[in-house]
């Protein structure tokens, strides 16, 4: 920090009425600001005295006397503040009640004024002349008036500061209350999405976005946009009993594009569906578990990655959905299914009984999952589409 910046910071700390700010500044800055401030006061008072004396005042002599008085008073007050900081500590003083601070910050200048005048008059050799009862009375009266004005200013300052602190605490409490409500709402939404979006996928995607922000901001933006689409579509689907296949395919597209960005060119995908198939009503989130399994168990284990194909076509009145990859295969999952496939089988059994069929086949290479759905169970949705 430059000398000028340090002096500005020291000057600002004078008016903060907080020892934390003052304690952060070097001692030389306090001495320098005290000298400059005292000199400015001496110049100002000398100028006023010269105006009112109609130019008869000996400027050099008058300025020298007033400069000495101003510097004595300034350093007396400065020294008292340093002593109180050393005695009680800046943090302890800042923790006092505002009324105690008013007394402290208004009393120190008063004491410093008496000490400074006493030292200055002694140095000027005029101390005996100012000790008359009349002069002392006027002097004490003037000093007490100044002290009353300073006390009033400080009292108003600390009262306002206390009210501001109370308002800030109330606002912070309200913000915290709103934040708690928002967190609770968000938690409820995330719990609703837990069955649809695998948590690690969400965390890994956000981590990837963070990593791409500086290196590849365009990809980071695209990934974040696809994630928003995925979350929005998943939330919408979780609240609906049925969606069109077109909506389900868009959900898969958003998911696959995110994974393609994460896998940095190791994933290729294709989505094929005719218009008749796209209009078909289907239960929500049927395809996503199949696509997730194809990525996690089929392609991610392969260094070179691979390709995923999502295909939908009419088979008479039935709808055939295929998710195929050319990856490493499911291994044991081809015979049992995994949690995602087990949940999907249970949903199909609840919705269609034995009229729906889920089969897992060896695609050589990779795996093919075939899902056959019976004719639409919700003709109203099909007519609306």
Coordinates of C-alpha atoms in Angstrom, one line a residue:
X1 CA 0.0 0.0 0.0
X2 CA 1.4 3.4 -0.9
X3 CA 2.0 6.2 1.6
X4 CA -1.0 8.2 0.3
X5 CA -3.3 5.2 0.5
X6 CA -2.2 4.5 4.0
X7 CA -2.8 8.1 5.1
X8 CA -6.3 7.9 3.5
X9 CA -7.1 4.7 5.3
X10 CA -5.9 6.2 8.6
X11 CA -8.0 9.3 8.1
X12 CA -11.1 7.2 7.3
X13 CA -10.4 5.2 10.5
X14 CA -10.6 8.4 12.6
X15 CA -14.3 8.7 11.7
X16 CA -15.3 5.0 12.0
X17 CA -15.3 5.3 15.8
X18 CA -14.0 1.8 15.9
X19 CA -10.5 0.8 17.2
X20 CA -10.5 -2.2 14.9
X21 CA -9.9 0.1 11.9
X22 CA -7.4 2.3 13.7
X23 CA -5.4 -0.7 15.1
X24 CA -5.0 -2.0 11.5
X25 CA -3.0 1.1 10.5
X26 CA 0.8 1.7 11.2
X27 CA 1.7 4.1 14.0
X28 CA 3.5 6.5 11.7
X29 CA 0.3 7.0 9.8
X30 CA -1.5 8.1 13.0
X31 CA 1.3 10.5 13.8
X32 CA 1.3 12.0 10.3
X33 CA -2.5 12.5 10.2
X34 CA -2.4 14.1 13.7
X35 CA 0.3 16.5 12.5
X36 CA -1.6 17.4 9.3
X37 CA -4.9 17.8 11.0
X38 CA -3.5 20.0 13.8
X39 CA -1.7 22.1 11.2
X40 CA -4.9 22.6 9.2
X41 CA -6.8 23.6 12.4
X42 CA -4.1 26.1 13.3
X43 CA -4.2 27.6 9.8
X44 CA -8.0 27.9 9.9
X45 CA -8.0 29.5 13.4
X46 CA -5.2 31.9 12.4
X47 CA -7.1 33.0 9.3
X48 CA -10.2 33.7 11.3
X49 CA -8.3 35.7 13.9
X50 CA -6.5 37.7 11.2
X51 CA -9.9 38.6 9.5
X52 CA -11.4 39.7 12.8
X53 CA -8.3 41.8 13.7
X54 CA -8.6 43.7 10.5
X55 CA -5.2 42.7 9.4
X56 CA -3.4 44.0 12.5
X57 CA -2.4 40.4 13.7
X58 CA 1.2 39.2 13.5
X59 CA 0.5 36.2 11.4
X60 CA 3.7 34.3 11.9
X61 CA 3.6 34.7 15.7
X62 CA -0.1 33.9 15.9
X63 CA 0.2 30.9 13.7
X64 CA 3.2 29.5 15.7
X65 CA 1.2 29.8 18.9
X66 CA -1.9 28.2 17.5
X67 CA 0.1 25.5 15.8
X68 CA 1.7 24.5 19.1
X69 CA -1.6 24.5 20.9
X70 CA -3.3 22.4 18.1
X71 CA -0.4 19.9 18.0
X72 CA -0.4 19.5 21.8
X73 CA -4.1 18.9 21.9
X74 CA -4.0 16.5 18.9
X75 CA -1.2 14.4 20.3
X76 CA -2.7 14.4 23.8
X77 CA -5.9 12.9 22.4
X78 CA -4.0 10.6 20.1
X79 CA -1.9 9.4 23.1
X80 CA -5.0 8.8 25.2
X81 CA -6.5 6.6 22.4
X82 CA -3.4 4.6 22.2
X83 CA -3.3 4.1 26.0
X84 CA -6.9 2.9 26.1
X85 CA -6.3 0.5 23.2
X86 CA -3.3 -0.9 25.0
X87 CA -5.2 -1.1 28.3
X88 CA -8.5 -2.7 27.2
X89 CA -7.9 -3.9 23.6
X90 CA -9.6 -2.8 20.4
X91 CA -12.0 -5.8 20.3
X92 CA -13.1 -5.4 23.9
X93 CA -13.8 -1.7 23.4
X94 CA -15.8 -2.4 20.2
X95 CA -17.9 -4.9 22.2
X96 CA -19.0 -2.2 24.7
X97 CA -22.6 -1.0 24.8
X98 CA -23.2 2.1 22.7
X99 CA -23.8 4.4 25.8
X100 CA -20.4 3.3 27.2
X101 CA -18.8 4.1 23.8
X102 CA -20.5 7.5 23.8
X103 CA -18.9 8.3 27.2
X104 CA -15.6 6.9 26.1
X105 CA -15.2 8.6 22.7
X106 CA -16.6 12.0 23.9
X107 CA -14.6 12.0 27.2
X108 CA -11.2 11.3 25.7
X109 CA -11.2 14.5 23.6
X110 CA -12.3 16.5 26.6
X111 CA -9.4 15.2 28.7
X112 CA -7.0 15.6 25.8
X113 CA -8.2 19.2 25.4
X114 CA -7.3 20.0 29.0
X115 CA -3.9 18.2 28.8
X116 CA -3.0 19.7 25.5
X117 CA -3.9 23.3 26.5
X118 CA -2.0 22.8 29.8
X119 CA 1.2 21.6 28.0
X120 CA 0.9 24.2 25.3
X121 CA 0.4 27.1 27.8
X122 CA 3.3 25.9 29.8
X123 CA 5.6 25.7 26.7
X124 CA 4.5 29.2 25.7
X125 CA 5.1 30.6 29.2
X126 CA 1.6 31.9 29.6
X127 CA 0.2 29.4 32.0
X128 CA 0.1 31.8 35.0
X129 CA -1.7 34.4 32.9
X130 CA -4.6 32.0 32.1
X131 CA -5.1 30.8 35.6
X132 CA -7.2 33.7 36.7
X133 CA -10.7 32.7 37.9
X134 CA -12.5 34.5 35.1
X135 CA -10.3 33.0 32.4
X136 CA -10.6 29.5 33.9
X137 CA -14.4 29.9 34.1
X138 CA -14.7 30.9 30.4
X139 CA -12.3 28.2 29.4
X140 CA -14.1 25.4 31.3
X141 CA -17.5 26.6 30.0
X142 CA -16.3 26.6 26.4
X143 CA -14.8 23.2 26.8
X144 CA -17.9 21.7 28.4
X145 CA -20.0 23.2 25.6
X146 CA -17.7 21.5 23.1
X147 CA -17.9 18.2 25.0
X148 CA -21.8 18.4 25.1
X149 CA -21.8 18.9 21.3
X150 CA -19.4 16.0 20.8
X151 CA -21.4 13.8 23.1
X152 CA -24.6 14.5 21.2
X153 CA -23.0 13.7 17.9
X154 CA -21.5 10.4 19.3
X155 CA -24.8 9.5 21.0
X156 CA -26.7 10.0 17.7
X157 CA -24.1 8.0 15.8
X158 CA -24.1 5.0 18.2
X159 CA -27.9 5.1 18.5
X160 CA -28.1 5.0 14.7
X161 CA -25.5 2.3 14.5
X162 CA -27.3 0.1 17.1
X163 CA -30.6 0.5 15.1
X164 CA -28.8 -0.4 11.9
X165 CA -27.2 -3.4 13.5
X166 CA -30.7 -4.5 14.9
X167 CA -32.2 -4.1 11.4
X168 CA -29.3 -6.0 9.8
X169 CA -29.8 -8.8 12.3
X170 CA -33.5 -8.9 11.7
X171 CA -32.9 -8.9 7.9
X172 CA -30.3 -11.7 8.3
X173 CA -32.7 -13.8 10.4
X174 CA -35.4 -13.3 7.7
X175 CA -33.0 -14.2 4.9
X176 CA -32.0 -17.3 6.9
X177 CA -35.7 -18.2 7.4
X178 CA -36.4 -17.8 3.7
X179 CA -33.2 -19.8 2.9
X180 CA -34.4 -22.6 5.1
X181 CA -37.8 -22.7 3.4
X182 CA -36.1 -22.6 0.0
X183 CA -33.8 -25.4 1.0
X184 CA -36.7 -27.5 2.3
X185 CA -38.5 -27.0 -1.0
X186 CA -35.4 -27.8 -2.9
X187 CA -34.8 -30.9 -0.8
X188 CA -38.4 -32.0 -1.5
X189 CA -37.8 -31.6 -5.2
X190 CA -34.6 -33.4 -5.2
X191 CA -36.2 -36.3 -3.2
X192 CA -38.8 -36.5 -5.9
X193 CA -36.1 -36.7 -8.5
X194 CA -33.9 -39.2 -6.7
X195 CA -35.5 -42.2 -8.4
X196 CA -35.0 -40.5 -11.8
X197 CA -31.6 -38.9 -11.7
X198 CA -28.7 -40.9 -10.2
X199 CA -27.1 -38.6 -7.6
X200 CA -23.5 -39.3 -8.8
X201 CA -24.5 -38.3 -12.3
X202 CA -25.7 -34.9 -11.0
X203 CA -22.7 -34.3 -8.9
X204 CA -20.3 -35.4 -11.6
X205 CA -22.0 -33.1 -14.1
X206 CA -21.8 -30.1 -11.9
X207 CA -18.1 -30.9 -11.3
X208 CA -17.6 -31.1 -15.0
X209 CA -19.3 -27.7 -15.5
X210 CA -17.0 -26.2 -13.0
X211 CA -13.9 -27.7 -14.7
X212 CA -15.1 -26.5 -18.1
X213 CA -16.0 -22.9 -17.2
X214 CA -12.5 -21.5 -17.7
X215 CA -11.1 -23.9 -20.3
X216 CA -14.2 -24.4 -22.5
X217 CA -16.9 -22.0 -21.5
X218 CA -19.1 -22.9 -24.5
X219 CA -19.2 -26.5 -23.5
X220 CA -19.8 -25.6 -19.9
X221 CA -22.8 -23.5 -21.0
X222 CA -24.1 -26.2 -23.2
X223 CA -23.7 -28.8 -20.4
X224 CA -25.5 -26.6 -17.9
X225 CA -28.3 -25.9 -20.4
X226 CA -28.8 -29.6 -21.0
X227 CA -28.7 -30.3 -17.3
X228 CA -31.4 -27.7 -16.7
X229 CA -33.5 -29.3 -19.5
X230 CA -33.0 -32.7 -17.9
X231 CA -34.0 -31.5 -14.4
X232 CA -37.0 -29.7 -15.7
X233 CA -38.2 -32.6 -17.8
X234 CA -37.6 -35.1 -15.0
X235 CA -39.5 -33.0 -12.5
X236 CA -42.4 -32.5 -15.0
X237 CA -42.4 -36.2 -15.7
X238 CA -42.3 -37.2 -12.1
X239 CA -45.6 -35.3 -11.6
X240 CA -47.3 -36.8 -14.6
X241 CA -48.9 -40.2 -14.9
X242 CA -48.2 -40.4 -18.6
X243 CA -46.1 -38.4 -21.2
X244 CA -45.7 -38.7 -25.0
X245 CA -42.8 -40.7 -26.2
X246 CA -41.5 -37.5 -27.9
X247 CA -41.1 -36.0 -24.4
X248 CA -39.4 -39.1 -23.1
X249 CA -37.0 -39.0 -26.1
X250 CA -36.1 -35.4 -25.4
X251 CA -35.3 -36.3 -21.9
X252 CA -32.9 -39.0 -23.1
X253 CA -31.4 -36.6 -25.6
X254 CA -30.6 -34.1 -22.9
X255 CA -29.0 -36.9 -20.8
X256 CA -27.0 -38.3 -23.6
X257 CA -25.7 -34.9 -24.7
X258 CA -24.5 -34.2 -21.1
X259 CA -22.7 -37.6 -21.0
X260 CA -21.2 -37.0 -24.5
X261 CA -19.7 -33.7 -23.3
X262 CA -18.4 -35.4 -20.1
X263 CA -16.8 -38.3 -22.1
X264 CA -15.1 -35.8 -24.4
X265 CA -15.8 -37.5 -27.8
X266 CA -15.9 -41.1 -26.5
X267 CA -19.7 -41.3 -26.8
X268 CA -21.8 -41.2 -29.9
X269 CA -25.5 -41.6 -29.9
X270 CA -28.5 -41.8 -32.2
X271 CA -32.3 -41.5 -31.5
X272 CA -34.6 -42.9 -34.1
X273 CA -38.4 -42.8 -33.9
X274 CA -41.2 -42.4 -36.4
X275 CA -44.0 -39.9 -36.0
X276 CA -46.6 -42.5 -35.0
X277 CA -44.3 -43.8 -32.2
X278 CA -43.5 -40.2 -31.0
X279 CA -47.2 -39.5 -30.4
X280 CA -47.7 -42.6 -28.3
X281 CA -48.5 -42.1 -24.6
X282 CA -46.1 -43.9 -22.3
X283 CA -45.4 -44.0 -18.5
X284 CA -42.7 -41.4 -17.7
X285 CA -39.1 -42.2 -17.2
X286 CA -39.1 -45.6 -18.8
X287 CA -36.1 -45.1 -21.1
X288 CA -33.7 -43.2 -18.9
X289 CA -32.8 -46.2 -16.6
X290 CA -32.1 -48.2 -19.7
X291 CA -29.9 -45.5 -21.2
X292 CA -28.1 -45.0 -17.8
X293 CA -27.3 -48.7 -17.6
X294 CA -26.0 -48.7 -21.2
X295 CA -23.6 -45.8 -20.4
X296 CA -22.5 -47.0 -16.9
X297 CA -22.1 -50.7 -17.5
X298 CA -21.5 -50.7 -21.2
X299 CA -19.5 -47.7 -22.5
X300 CA -17.8 -45.9 -19.5
X301 CA -15.7 -49.0 -18.7
X302 CA -14.3 -49.0 -22.3
X303 CA -11.3 -46.6 -22.9
X304 CA -12.5 -45.9 -26.4
X305 CA -16.1 -45.4 -25.4
X306 CA -18.7 -46.4 -28.0
X307 CA -22.2 -45.8 -29.4
X308 CA -25.7 -45.9 -28.0
X309 CA -28.8 -46.3 -30.1
X310 CA -32.3 -45.4 -28.9
X311 CA -35.0 -46.6 -31.3
X312 CA -38.8 -46.6 -31.1
X313 CA -41.1 -48.2 -33.6
X314 CA -44.6 -49.5 -33.9
X315 CA -45.1 -53.3 -33.8
X316 CA -48.7 -53.6 -34.9
X317 CA -50.6 -51.9 -32.0
X318 CA -47.7 -52.4 -29.6
X319 CA -44.7 -50.1 -29.2
X320 CA -41.2 -51.4 -29.3
X321 CA -38.4 -49.5 -27.5
X322 CA -34.8 -50.5 -28.0
X323 CA -31.7 -49.3 -26.2
X324 CA -28.5 -50.8 -27.6
X325 CA -24.8 -50.1 -27.0
X326 CA -21.6 -51.6 -28.4
X327 CA -19.9 -51.6 -25.0
X328 CA -18.6 -54.1 -22.6
X329 CA -22.0 -55.6 -21.8
X330 CA -23.8 -55.9 -18.5
X331 CA -22.0 -59.0 -17.2
X332 CA -24.1 -60.4 -14.4
X333 CA -26.7 -57.7 -15.0
X334 CA -27.8 -59.4 -18.2
X335 CA -29.2 -62.1 -16.2
X336 CA -30.6 -60.2 -13.2
X337 CA -31.1 -56.6 -14.0
X338 CA -29.6 -54.2 -11.3
X339 CA -31.6 -51.8 -9.2
X340 CA -32.7 -49.6 -12.1
X341 CA -33.9 -52.5 -14.2
X342 CA -35.6 -54.2 -11.2
X343 CA -37.5 -51.0 -10.5
X344 CA -38.5 -50.8 -14.1
X345 CA -39.7 -54.4 -14.2
X346 CA -41.8 -53.7 -11.0
X347 CA -43.3 -50.6 -12.6
X348 CA -44.2 -52.4 -15.8
X349 CA -45.8 -55.2 -13.8
X350 CA -47.9 -52.7 -11.9
X351 CA -49.0 -50.8 -15.0
X352 CA -49.4 -53.6 -17.5
X353 CA -49.3 -56.9 -15.7
X354 CA -47.9 -59.5 -18.1
X355 CA -48.8 -57.6 -21.2
X356 CA -45.4 -55.7 -21.2
X357 CA -42.1 -57.4 -21.8
X358 CA -38.5 -56.5 -21.0
X359 CA -35.7 -58.5 -22.5
X360 CA -31.9 -58.2 -22.3
X361 CA -29.9 -59.6 -25.3
X362 CA -26.3 -60.0 -26.2
X363 CA -25.7 -57.6 -29.1
X364 CA -22.2 -58.9 -29.9
X365 CA -20.6 -56.5 -29.1
X366 CA -22.5 -54.8 -26.3
X367 CA -26.0 -55.2 -25.0
X368 CA -29.5 -54.7 -26.4
X369 CA -32.5 -54.0 -24.1
X370 CA -35.9 -54.5 -25.7
X371 CA -39.0 -53.1 -24.2
X372 CA -42.4 -54.0 -25.7
X373 CA -45.4 -52.0 -24.5
X374 CA -49.0 -53.0 -25.1
X375 CA -51.5 -50.7 -26.9
X376 CA -51.9 -47.3 -25.2
X377 CA -53.6 -47.5 -21.8
X378 CA -54.7 -43.9 -22.0
X379 CA -56.5 -43.2 -25.2
X380 CA -57.4 -39.7 -24.1
X381 CA -53.8 -38.7 -24.1
X382 CA -53.3 -40.3 -27.5
X383 CA -56.2 -38.4 -29.0
X384 CA -54.9 -35.1 -27.5
X385 CA -51.5 -35.7 -29.0

